[in-house]
Amino acid sequence: MQTILETTFGERYGTPPTHLARAPGRVNLIGEHIDYAGLPVFPMAIQREVRIAFRPREDGLVLAATTDPAYAPCHFEVGRDIEAYEDGDWGNYLKAAVQGTVRAYGLERGFDAVIQSTVPVAAGLSSSSALVIATALALSGSNDAEPDPIELAELMADAEQYVGTRGGGMDQAISSGGRAGCAARVEFDPLRVEPVPVPTGWKFVVAHSLVQAHKSGGAREGYNRRRAETEEALARVVRHLEMRETEVRSYRDLLQGTTSSDALAAGESCLEGDLLKRFRHVVTEGARVVRAEAAMRGASMDGFGMLMNGSHASLAEDYEVSIPELDDLVSLAREGGAVGARLTGAGMGGCIVALAPESTVGRVVDRLAGGFYSGRGWSGSLEDHMFVAEPSEGASVARM
Ligand code: GLA
């Protein structure tokens, strides 16, 4: 039986597709808003993914349609300098990926494509980076190129800035470099994705606040402002500590030269207001990631959960990226028996992630369904908004 991708492709282009590229979304378990500070983060690729059925073309055109009628088909030419569509247009993610891949590898042939996604959009689960990675694989596959997954992730993190959000590199890294059954410690500069097996019986429930946070729309300004504030805070602390600005260009550099508690003390004495809060979040979240990895390796679920709770508090109070719906979901998940819960992704909408033992997942899900979703006007199936995330394999491309 043909899949919806194959049927749509045949109807649209009159021939069957030859290849399938796929790239997963991700749930970030801990380490939020610190990738762009150069600090390690701890995400996991999930079973929700972007799939692109494609067929290489002889010329340099990219023709793309999706199985979702909400997204109009688009077409453009492969090149090093592709003019963007209007702000917020989904096709800009394709253009970002194609331009970035061409600049790196000099590819010329385009492709016909139909795209299908099971990653909820604007939910903090990296539907956009999954689209970018899958598109880069479709373009590479059309030109018989086989880029290294980590190199591709690094390239696509830069390429995605095309849409105007100054994102870090976490999403592309885990979508490209994830491993089935594992979360990963992602380090930057140089990029490294170190898999960490998720212990048996640990279940991560993802639940959507029903508030969308569009990376190329409303959430962009809040995101970019936070990033600028963390950079300003760092610069002030570096000056206060009389370190050389040329040598301390990221929080990672800072924390290599001083302990977290000395950095925090320095922050307290030279920062105030929002800058102090942003600084405190980045430094404490960095420390939580280190402890969370140790907790997972040691199978300490309570330890991991406690750090997730600490992360949420810091994101809500110091980074100010939570909203009441996310706080409600977090409280309900804990009431239902989760050992920890936090907002995941950039916040300002999107999802929470909650950790629970397998035996308790049912209760967590019931509590969220009864306490949050019932009575709120959600459409589609509840599974679109709430699911248990499976640690999944990173992106791939294959002949169909
Ligand atoms: C978005 C960005 C990531 C990261 C998270 C917040 O997903 O794309 O790079 O900064 O927000 O942790």
Short mmCIF file of C-alpha atoms and ligand atoms in Angstrom, two decimals:
data_model
loop_
_atom_site.label_atom_id
_atom_site.label_comp_id
_atom_site.label_asym_id
_atom_site.label_seq_id
_atom_site.Cartn_x
_atom_site.Cartn_y
_atom_site.Cartn_z
CA MET A 1 0.00 0.00 0.00
CA GLN A 2 1.19 3.48 -0.85
CA THR A 3 1.86 5.94 1.94
CA ILE A 4 0.26 9.38 1.87
CA LEU A 5 3.68 10.74 0.90
CA GLU A 6 3.90 8.48 -2.16
CA THR A 7 0.31 9.14 -3.21
CA THR A 8 0.68 12.91 -2.88
CA PHE A 9 4.00 12.80 -4.71
CA GLY A 10 2.53 10.79 -7.60
CA GLU A 11 -0.45 13.12 -7.90
CA ARG A 12 1.73 16.18 -7.88
CA TYR A 13 4.67 15.21 -10.04
CA GLY A 14 3.32 12.29 -12.08
CA THR A 15 6.19 9.97 -11.06
CA PRO A 16 7.02 8.10 -7.87
CA PRO A 17 9.63 9.50 -5.44
CA THR A 18 13.04 7.83 -5.44
CA HIS A 19 14.32 8.70 -1.94
CA LEU A 20 13.14 9.39 1.58
CA ALA A 21 14.91 11.76 3.96
CA ARG A 22 13.82 11.88 7.58
CA ALA A 23 14.86 13.98 10.56
CA PRO A 24 13.45 13.73 14.09
CA GLY A 25 12.21 16.48 16.37
CA ARG A 26 13.67 16.58 19.86
CA VAL A 27 12.74 17.11 23.44
CA ASN A 28 15.32 18.92 25.51
CA LEU A 29 15.58 17.15 28.86
CA ILE A 30 17.68 19.82 30.55
CA GLY A 31 20.01 22.70 29.62
CA GLU A 32 17.69 25.39 28.28
CA HIS A 33 18.82 28.65 26.72
CA ILE A 34 22.47 27.86 27.30
CA ASP A 35 23.55 26.36 23.96
CA TYR A 36 24.15 29.84 22.58
CA ALA A 37 26.22 30.54 25.70
CA GLY A 38 28.55 27.73 24.59
CA LEU A 39 27.52 25.39 27.43
CA PRO A 40 26.58 21.70 27.03
CA VAL A 41 22.89 20.73 26.83
CA PHE A 42 21.07 17.42 27.23
CA PRO A 43 18.34 16.70 24.64
CA MET A 44 16.91 13.52 23.13
CA ALA A 45 15.67 12.88 19.57
CA ILE A 46 12.03 11.70 19.49
CA GLN A 47 9.81 9.52 17.31
CA ARG A 48 7.98 12.52 15.85
CA GLU A 49 9.77 13.43 12.62
CA VAL A 50 9.81 15.29 9.33
CA ARG A 51 9.82 13.05 6.25
CA ILE A 52 10.63 14.22 2.76
CA ALA A 53 9.89 11.99 -0.22
CA PHE A 54 11.95 13.34 -3.11
CA ARG A 55 13.26 12.76 -6.60
CA PRO A 56 16.38 14.54 -7.89
CA ARG A 57 15.84 16.89 -10.83
CA GLU A 58 18.13 17.51 -13.78
CA ASP A 59 17.99 21.29 -13.26
CA GLY A 60 18.55 23.48 -10.22
CA LEU A 61 14.95 23.91 -9.10
CA VAL A 62 13.47 22.87 -5.77
CA LEU A 63 9.73 22.16 -5.88
CA ALA A 64 8.14 21.40 -2.53
CA ALA A 65 4.65 20.65 -1.32
CA THR A 66 3.40 19.23 1.97
CA THR A 67 0.70 16.76 2.94
CA ASP A 68 -0.81 19.48 5.15
CA PRO A 69 -3.04 21.86 3.18
CA ALA A 70 -2.22 24.66 5.64
CA TYR A 71 1.18 25.05 3.94
CA ALA A 72 1.15 26.30 0.33
CA PRO A 73 3.57 24.64 -2.11
CA CYS A 74 6.70 26.60 -3.02
CA HIS A 75 9.51 26.54 -5.55
CA PHE A 76 12.84 28.32 -5.89
CA GLU A 77 16.24 27.89 -7.44
CA VAL A 78 19.24 26.29 -5.75
CA GLY A 79 21.94 28.91 -5.09
CA ARG A 80 24.42 30.54 -2.73
CA ASP A 81 22.30 33.66 -2.17
CA ILE A 82 18.62 32.84 -2.14
CA GLU A 83 16.23 35.70 -1.55
CA ALA A 84 13.92 34.99 1.40
CA TYR A 85 10.13 34.75 1.22
CA GLU A 86 8.10 37.02 3.43
CA ASP A 87 8.86 36.88 7.14
CA GLY A 88 7.26 33.84 8.79
CA ASP A 89 6.84 31.84 5.55
CA TRP A 90 7.56 28.14 6.17
CA GLY A 91 9.45 27.94 2.86
CA ASN A 92 12.24 30.02 4.40
CA TYR A 93 13.39 26.93 6.32
CA LEU A 94 13.85 25.12 3.01
CA LYS A 95 15.71 28.08 1.57
CA ALA A 96 17.88 28.28 4.68
CA ALA A 97 18.88 24.63 4.33
CA VAL A 98 19.47 24.76 0.59
CA GLN A 99 21.54 27.95 0.71
CA GLY A 100 23.65 26.64 3.62
CA THR A 101 24.25 23.27 1.98
CA VAL A 102 25.15 24.84 -1.37
CA ARG A 103 27.57 27.27 0.26
CA ALA A 104 29.34 24.39 1.98
CA TYR A 105 29.33 21.77 -0.75
CA GLY A 106 28.66 23.64 -3.99
CA LEU A 107 25.72 21.44 -5.09
CA GLU A 108 23.70 22.28 -8.20
CA ARG A 109 20.89 19.81 -8.76
CA GLY A 110 17.48 20.48 -7.20
CA PHE A 111 14.63 18.07 -6.41
CA ASP A 112 10.87 17.56 -6.37
CA ALA A 113 9.59 16.93 -2.86
CA VAL A 114 6.58 16.19 -0.72
CA ILE A 115 6.98 16.82 2.99
CA GLN A 116 5.10 15.30 5.88
CA SER A 117 5.64 16.10 9.54
CA THR A 118 4.48 14.47 12.75
CA VAL A 119 6.32 17.05 14.89
CA PRO A 120 3.84 19.57 16.29
CA VAL A 121 4.66 23.03 14.89
CA ALA A 122 5.80 25.90 17.14
CA ALA A 123 5.70 23.53 20.12
CA GLY A 124 9.32 23.75 21.25
CA LEU A 125 10.05 20.33 19.73
CA SER A 126 12.23 21.61 16.87
CA SER A 127 9.93 20.99 13.94
CA SER A 128 11.85 23.71 12.11
CA SER A 129 15.32 22.27 12.65
CA ALA A 130 14.02 18.82 11.68
CA LEU A 131 12.74 20.37 8.45
CA VAL A 132 16.07 22.08 7.86
CA ILE A 133 18.09 18.88 8.44
CA ALA A 134 15.76 16.75 6.29
CA THR A 135 15.93 19.33 3.48
CA ALA A 136 19.73 19.41 3.62
CA LEU A 137 19.73 15.61 3.34
CA ALA A 138 17.34 15.74 0.38
CA LEU A 139 19.59 18.21 -1.42
CA SER A 140 22.72 16.23 -0.58
CA GLY A 141 21.03 12.98 -1.65
CA SER A 142 19.99 14.57 -4.95
CA ASN A 143 23.64 15.38 -5.64
CA ASP A 144 25.14 12.11 -4.38
CA ALA A 145 26.79 13.90 -1.47
CA GLU A 146 27.04 12.23 1.94
CA PRO A 147 27.85 14.87 4.53
CA ASP A 148 29.01 13.84 7.97
CA PRO A 149 26.01 14.23 10.38
CA ILE A 150 27.88 16.37 12.89
CA GLU A 151 29.40 18.61 10.22
CA LEU A 152 25.95 18.97 8.66
CA ALA A 153 24.42 19.87 12.03
CA GLU A 154 27.03 22.58 12.56
CA LEU A 155 26.42 23.98 9.09
CA MET A 156 22.65 23.95 9.51
CA ALA A 157 22.80 25.71 12.88
CA ASP A 158 24.41 28.65 11.06
CA ALA A 159 22.19 28.25 8.02
CA GLU A 160 18.99 28.43 10.06
CA GLN A 161 19.86 31.94 11.23
CA TYR A 162 18.50 32.87 7.79
CA VAL A 163 15.03 33.03 9.37
CA GLY A 164 16.20 35.76 11.76
CA THR A 165 16.34 33.88 15.06
CA ARG A 166 19.82 33.76 16.59
CA GLY A 167 19.39 30.15 17.71
CA GLY A 168 22.11 28.00 19.22
CA GLY A 169 23.14 24.62 17.77
CA MET A 170 21.29 22.13 19.97
CA ASP A 171 18.32 21.29 17.77
CA GLN A 172 20.22 20.56 14.57
CA ALA A 173 22.83 18.56 16.52
CA ILE A 174 20.39 16.15 18.13
CA SER A 175 18.17 15.84 15.06
CA SER A 176 21.21 14.90 13.00
CA GLY A 177 23.25 13.02 15.60
CA GLY A 178 20.70 11.36 17.92
CA ARG A 179 20.97 7.67 18.78
CA ALA A 180 18.04 5.28 19.42
CA GLY A 181 17.56 4.51 23.10
CA CYS A 182 19.72 7.46 24.14
CA ALA A 183 19.65 11.06 25.23
CA ALA A 184 22.85 12.99 24.52
CA ARG A 185 25.22 15.52 25.97
CA VAL A 186 25.72 18.05 23.19
CA GLU A 187 28.86 20.17 23.44
CA PHE A 188 29.73 23.09 21.19
CA ASP A 189 32.70 24.52 19.44
CA PRO A 190 33.64 21.97 18.28
CA LEU A 191 30.27 20.23 18.16
CA ARG A 192 30.15 16.84 19.88
CA VAL A 193 27.13 14.60 20.48
CA GLU A 194 27.83 12.07 23.22
CA PRO A 195 25.01 9.49 23.59
CA VAL A 196 23.86 8.58 27.10
CA PRO A 197 21.52 5.54 27.34
CA VAL A 198 18.15 6.32 28.93
CA PRO A 199 17.70 3.86 31.82
CA THR A 200 14.93 1.27 31.44
CA GLY A 201 11.67 2.39 32.98
CA TRP A 202 12.36 6.15 32.67
CA LYS A 203 9.51 7.72 30.71
CA PHE A 204 9.41 11.28 29.43
CA VAL A 205 5.90 12.66 28.90
CA VAL A 206 5.60 15.63 26.55
CA ALA A 207 2.53 17.85 26.84
CA HIS A 208 1.63 20.92 24.80
CA SER A 209 0.38 24.14 26.41
CA LEU A 210 -1.76 24.75 23.30
CA VAL A 211 0.05 28.08 23.00
CA GLN A 212 2.23 28.25 19.90
CA ALA A 213 5.65 29.91 20.02
CA HIS A 214 6.76 30.60 16.45
CA LYS A 215 10.53 30.78 16.08
CA SER A 216 10.25 32.82 12.91
CA GLY A 217 7.39 34.93 14.31
CA GLY A 218 6.26 36.18 17.72
CA ALA A 219 8.77 34.27 19.84
CA ARG A 220 11.74 35.52 17.83
CA GLU A 221 12.03 38.91 19.45
CA GLY A 222 11.81 37.53 23.01
CA TYR A 223 14.40 34.89 22.15
CA ASN A 224 16.87 37.26 20.53
CA ARG A 225 16.49 39.73 23.39
CA ARG A 226 17.31 37.05 25.98
CA ARG A 227 20.38 36.10 24.02
CA ALA A 228 21.54 39.71 23.78
CA GLU A 229 20.99 40.14 27.54
CA THR A 230 23.11 37.09 28.38
CA GLU A 231 25.87 38.44 26.15
CA GLU A 232 25.74 41.85 27.78
CA ALA A 233 25.78 40.26 31.26
CA LEU A 234 28.81 38.17 30.33
CA ALA A 235 30.70 41.17 28.98
CA ARG A 236 30.10 43.08 32.21
CA VAL A 237 31.22 40.19 34.42
CA VAL A 238 34.34 39.69 32.32
CA ARG A 239 35.23 43.37 32.72
CA HIS A 240 34.48 43.22 36.44
CA LEU A 241 36.80 40.23 36.86
CA GLU A 242 39.40 42.00 34.71
CA MET A 243 39.56 39.05 32.34
CA ARG A 244 40.42 39.62 28.68
CA GLU A 245 37.32 39.94 26.50
CA THR A 246 39.21 38.37 23.61
CA GLU A 247 39.89 35.26 25.69
CA VAL A 248 36.48 34.92 27.35
CA ARG A 249 34.00 34.92 24.52
CA SER A 250 31.39 32.59 25.99
CA TYR A 251 30.08 31.35 29.33
CA ARG A 252 32.03 28.21 28.68
CA ASP A 253 35.27 30.21 28.58
CA LEU A 254 34.23 32.04 31.74
CA LEU A 255 33.44 28.83 33.63
CA GLN A 256 36.70 27.26 32.54
CA GLY A 257 38.53 30.08 34.26
CA THR A 258 36.40 30.34 37.41
CA THR A 259 34.01 28.18 39.47
CA SER A 260 30.23 28.56 39.19
CA SER A 261 30.03 30.02 42.69
CA ASP A 262 32.77 32.58 42.02
CA ALA A 263 31.07 33.49 38.74
CA LEU A 264 27.76 33.93 40.57
CA ALA A 265 29.40 36.06 43.24
CA ALA A 266 30.94 38.24 40.52
CA GLY A 267 27.55 38.53 38.84
CA GLU A 268 25.94 39.60 42.12
CA SER A 269 28.44 42.36 42.59
CA CYS A 270 28.36 43.92 39.12
CA LEU A 271 24.90 43.13 37.69
CA GLU A 272 21.36 43.93 38.69
CA GLY A 273 17.77 43.50 37.47
CA ASP A 274 17.19 41.44 34.35
CA LEU A 275 20.87 41.10 33.50
CA LEU A 276 21.61 39.52 36.87
CA LYS A 277 18.67 37.13 36.49
CA ARG A 278 19.68 36.04 32.99
CA PHE A 279 23.26 35.54 34.11
CA ARG A 280 22.18 33.48 37.13
CA HIS A 281 20.01 31.25 34.96
CA VAL A 282 22.80 30.48 32.49
CA VAL A 283 25.38 29.69 35.18
CA THR A 284 23.08 27.56 37.36
CA GLU A 285 21.54 25.75 34.38
CA GLY A 286 25.03 24.87 33.15
CA ALA A 287 25.76 23.27 36.53
CA ARG A 288 22.43 21.39 36.49
CA VAL A 289 23.30 19.79 33.14
CA VAL A 290 26.51 18.34 34.52
CA ARG A 291 24.67 16.88 37.50
CA ALA A 292 21.78 15.63 35.36
CA GLU A 293 24.09 13.64 33.12
CA ALA A 294 25.63 12.03 36.20
CA ALA A 295 22.13 11.29 37.55
CA MET A 296 21.11 9.57 34.32
CA ARG A 297 24.32 7.56 34.12
CA GLY A 298 23.78 6.53 37.75
CA ALA A 299 20.09 5.74 37.13
CA SER A 300 19.04 8.23 39.81
CA MET A 301 15.58 9.18 38.60
CA ASP A 302 14.78 11.31 41.64
CA GLY A 303 18.04 13.19 41.21
CA PHE A 304 17.30 13.88 37.55
CA GLY A 305 13.74 14.93 38.34
CA MET A 306 14.86 17.34 41.04
CA LEU A 307 17.21 19.03 38.57
CA MET A 308 14.37 19.33 36.04
CA ASN A 309 12.29 21.09 38.70
CA GLY A 310 15.19 23.43 39.45
CA SER A 311 15.51 24.16 35.75
CA HIS A 312 11.85 25.09 35.44
CA ALA A 313 12.01 27.42 38.44
CA SER A 314 15.04 29.15 36.99
CA LEU A 315 13.44 29.47 33.54
CA ALA A 316 10.28 30.88 35.07
CA GLU A 317 11.81 33.26 37.60
CA ASP A 318 15.19 34.24 36.21
CA TYR A 319 14.86 33.72 32.46
CA GLU A 320 11.17 34.66 32.39
CA VAL A 321 10.25 32.41 29.47
CA SER A 322 7.45 30.45 31.14
CA ILE A 323 3.75 31.27 30.83
CA PRO A 324 0.84 30.31 33.15
CA GLU A 325 -0.19 27.37 30.93
CA LEU A 326 3.31 25.85 31.15
CA ASP A 327 3.40 26.40 34.93
CA ASP A 328 -0.01 24.66 35.22
CA LEU A 329 1.14 21.68 33.18
CA VAL A 330 4.28 21.37 35.28
CA SER A 331 2.30 21.42 38.55
CA LEU A 332 -0.28 18.94 37.27
CA ALA A 333 2.42 16.54 36.06
CA ARG A 334 4.04 16.61 39.49
CA GLU A 335 0.65 16.08 41.16
CA GLY A 336 0.14 13.06 38.91
CA GLY A 337 3.37 11.53 40.20
CA ALA A 338 6.12 12.86 37.91
CA VAL A 339 9.47 13.04 39.71
CA GLY A 340 10.28 16.23 37.79
CA ALA A 341 8.81 18.49 35.13
CA ARG A 342 9.89 21.58 33.23
CA LEU A 343 9.15 23.61 30.17
CA THR A 344 11.18 22.40 27.20
CA GLY A 345 12.53 24.35 24.24
CA ALA A 346 12.58 28.11 24.09
CA GLY A 347 9.39 28.51 26.17
CA MET A 348 6.88 31.39 25.85
CA GLY A 349 4.47 28.66 24.72
CA GLY A 350 5.12 25.14 23.47
CA CYS A 351 5.56 22.05 25.65
CA ILE A 352 6.60 20.71 29.01
CA VAL A 353 8.52 17.49 29.59
CA ALA A 354 7.87 15.38 32.69
CA LEU A 355 9.84 12.39 33.96
CA ALA A 356 8.01 9.48 35.58
CA PRO A 357 8.58 5.81 36.25
CA GLU A 358 6.78 3.57 33.76
CA SER A 359 4.30 2.48 36.43
CA THR A 360 3.22 6.09 37.05
CA VAL A 361 2.98 7.40 33.48
CA GLY A 362 -0.71 6.52 33.23
CA ARG A 363 -1.50 8.65 36.28
CA VAL A 364 0.53 11.60 34.96
CA VAL A 365 -1.23 11.44 31.61
CA ASP A 366 -4.66 11.18 33.30
CA ARG A 367 -3.92 14.13 35.56
CA LEU A 368 -2.86 16.27 32.59
CA ALA A 369 -5.86 15.16 30.52
CA GLY A 370 -8.36 15.87 33.30
CA GLY A 371 -6.70 18.94 34.82
CA PHE A 372 -5.52 20.71 31.69
CA TYR A 373 -6.98 19.49 28.42
CA SER A 374 -10.56 18.70 29.36
CA GLY A 375 -12.50 21.90 29.15
CA ARG A 376 -9.92 23.62 26.94
CA GLY A 377 -10.78 23.82 23.27
CA TRP A 378 -8.18 21.56 21.72
CA SER A 379 -8.75 20.03 18.35
CA GLY A 380 -7.49 16.84 16.69
CA SER A 381 -6.57 13.87 18.82
CA LEU A 382 -5.17 14.27 22.33
CA GLU A 383 -2.16 12.25 21.13
CA ASP A 384 -1.18 15.23 19.01
CA HIS A 385 -0.74 17.26 22.17
CA MET A 386 0.50 14.72 24.68
CA PHE A 387 2.70 11.67 24.18
CA VAL A 388 5.46 9.61 25.72
CA ALA A 389 8.71 10.49 23.94
CA GLU A 390 10.80 7.58 22.67
CA PRO A 391 14.56 8.14 22.48
CA SER A 392 15.05 7.91 18.71
CA GLU A 393 17.65 7.68 15.96
CA GLY A 394 18.97 10.81 14.23
CA ALA A 395 18.29 11.82 10.63
CA SER A 396 18.88 9.57 7.62
CA VAL A 397 18.29 9.37 3.91
CA ALA A 398 17.63 6.25 1.85
CA ARG A 399 16.37 5.07 -1.54
CA MET A 400 12.70 4.17 -1.51
C1 GLA B 1 15.45 26.97 20.51
C2 GLA B 1 16.81 27.15 19.82
C3 GLA B 1 17.88 26.33 20.53
C4 GLA B 1 17.90 26.61 22.02
C5 GLA B 1 16.50 26.52 22.62
C6 GLA B 1 16.46 26.95 24.07
O1 GLA B 1 15.03 25.65 20.38
O2 GLA B 1 16.72 26.75 18.47
O3 GLA B 1 19.12 26.60 19.93
O4 GLA B 1 18.50 27.85 22.30
O5 GLA B 1 15.57 27.30 21.89
O6 GLA B 1 17.21 26.11 24.85
#
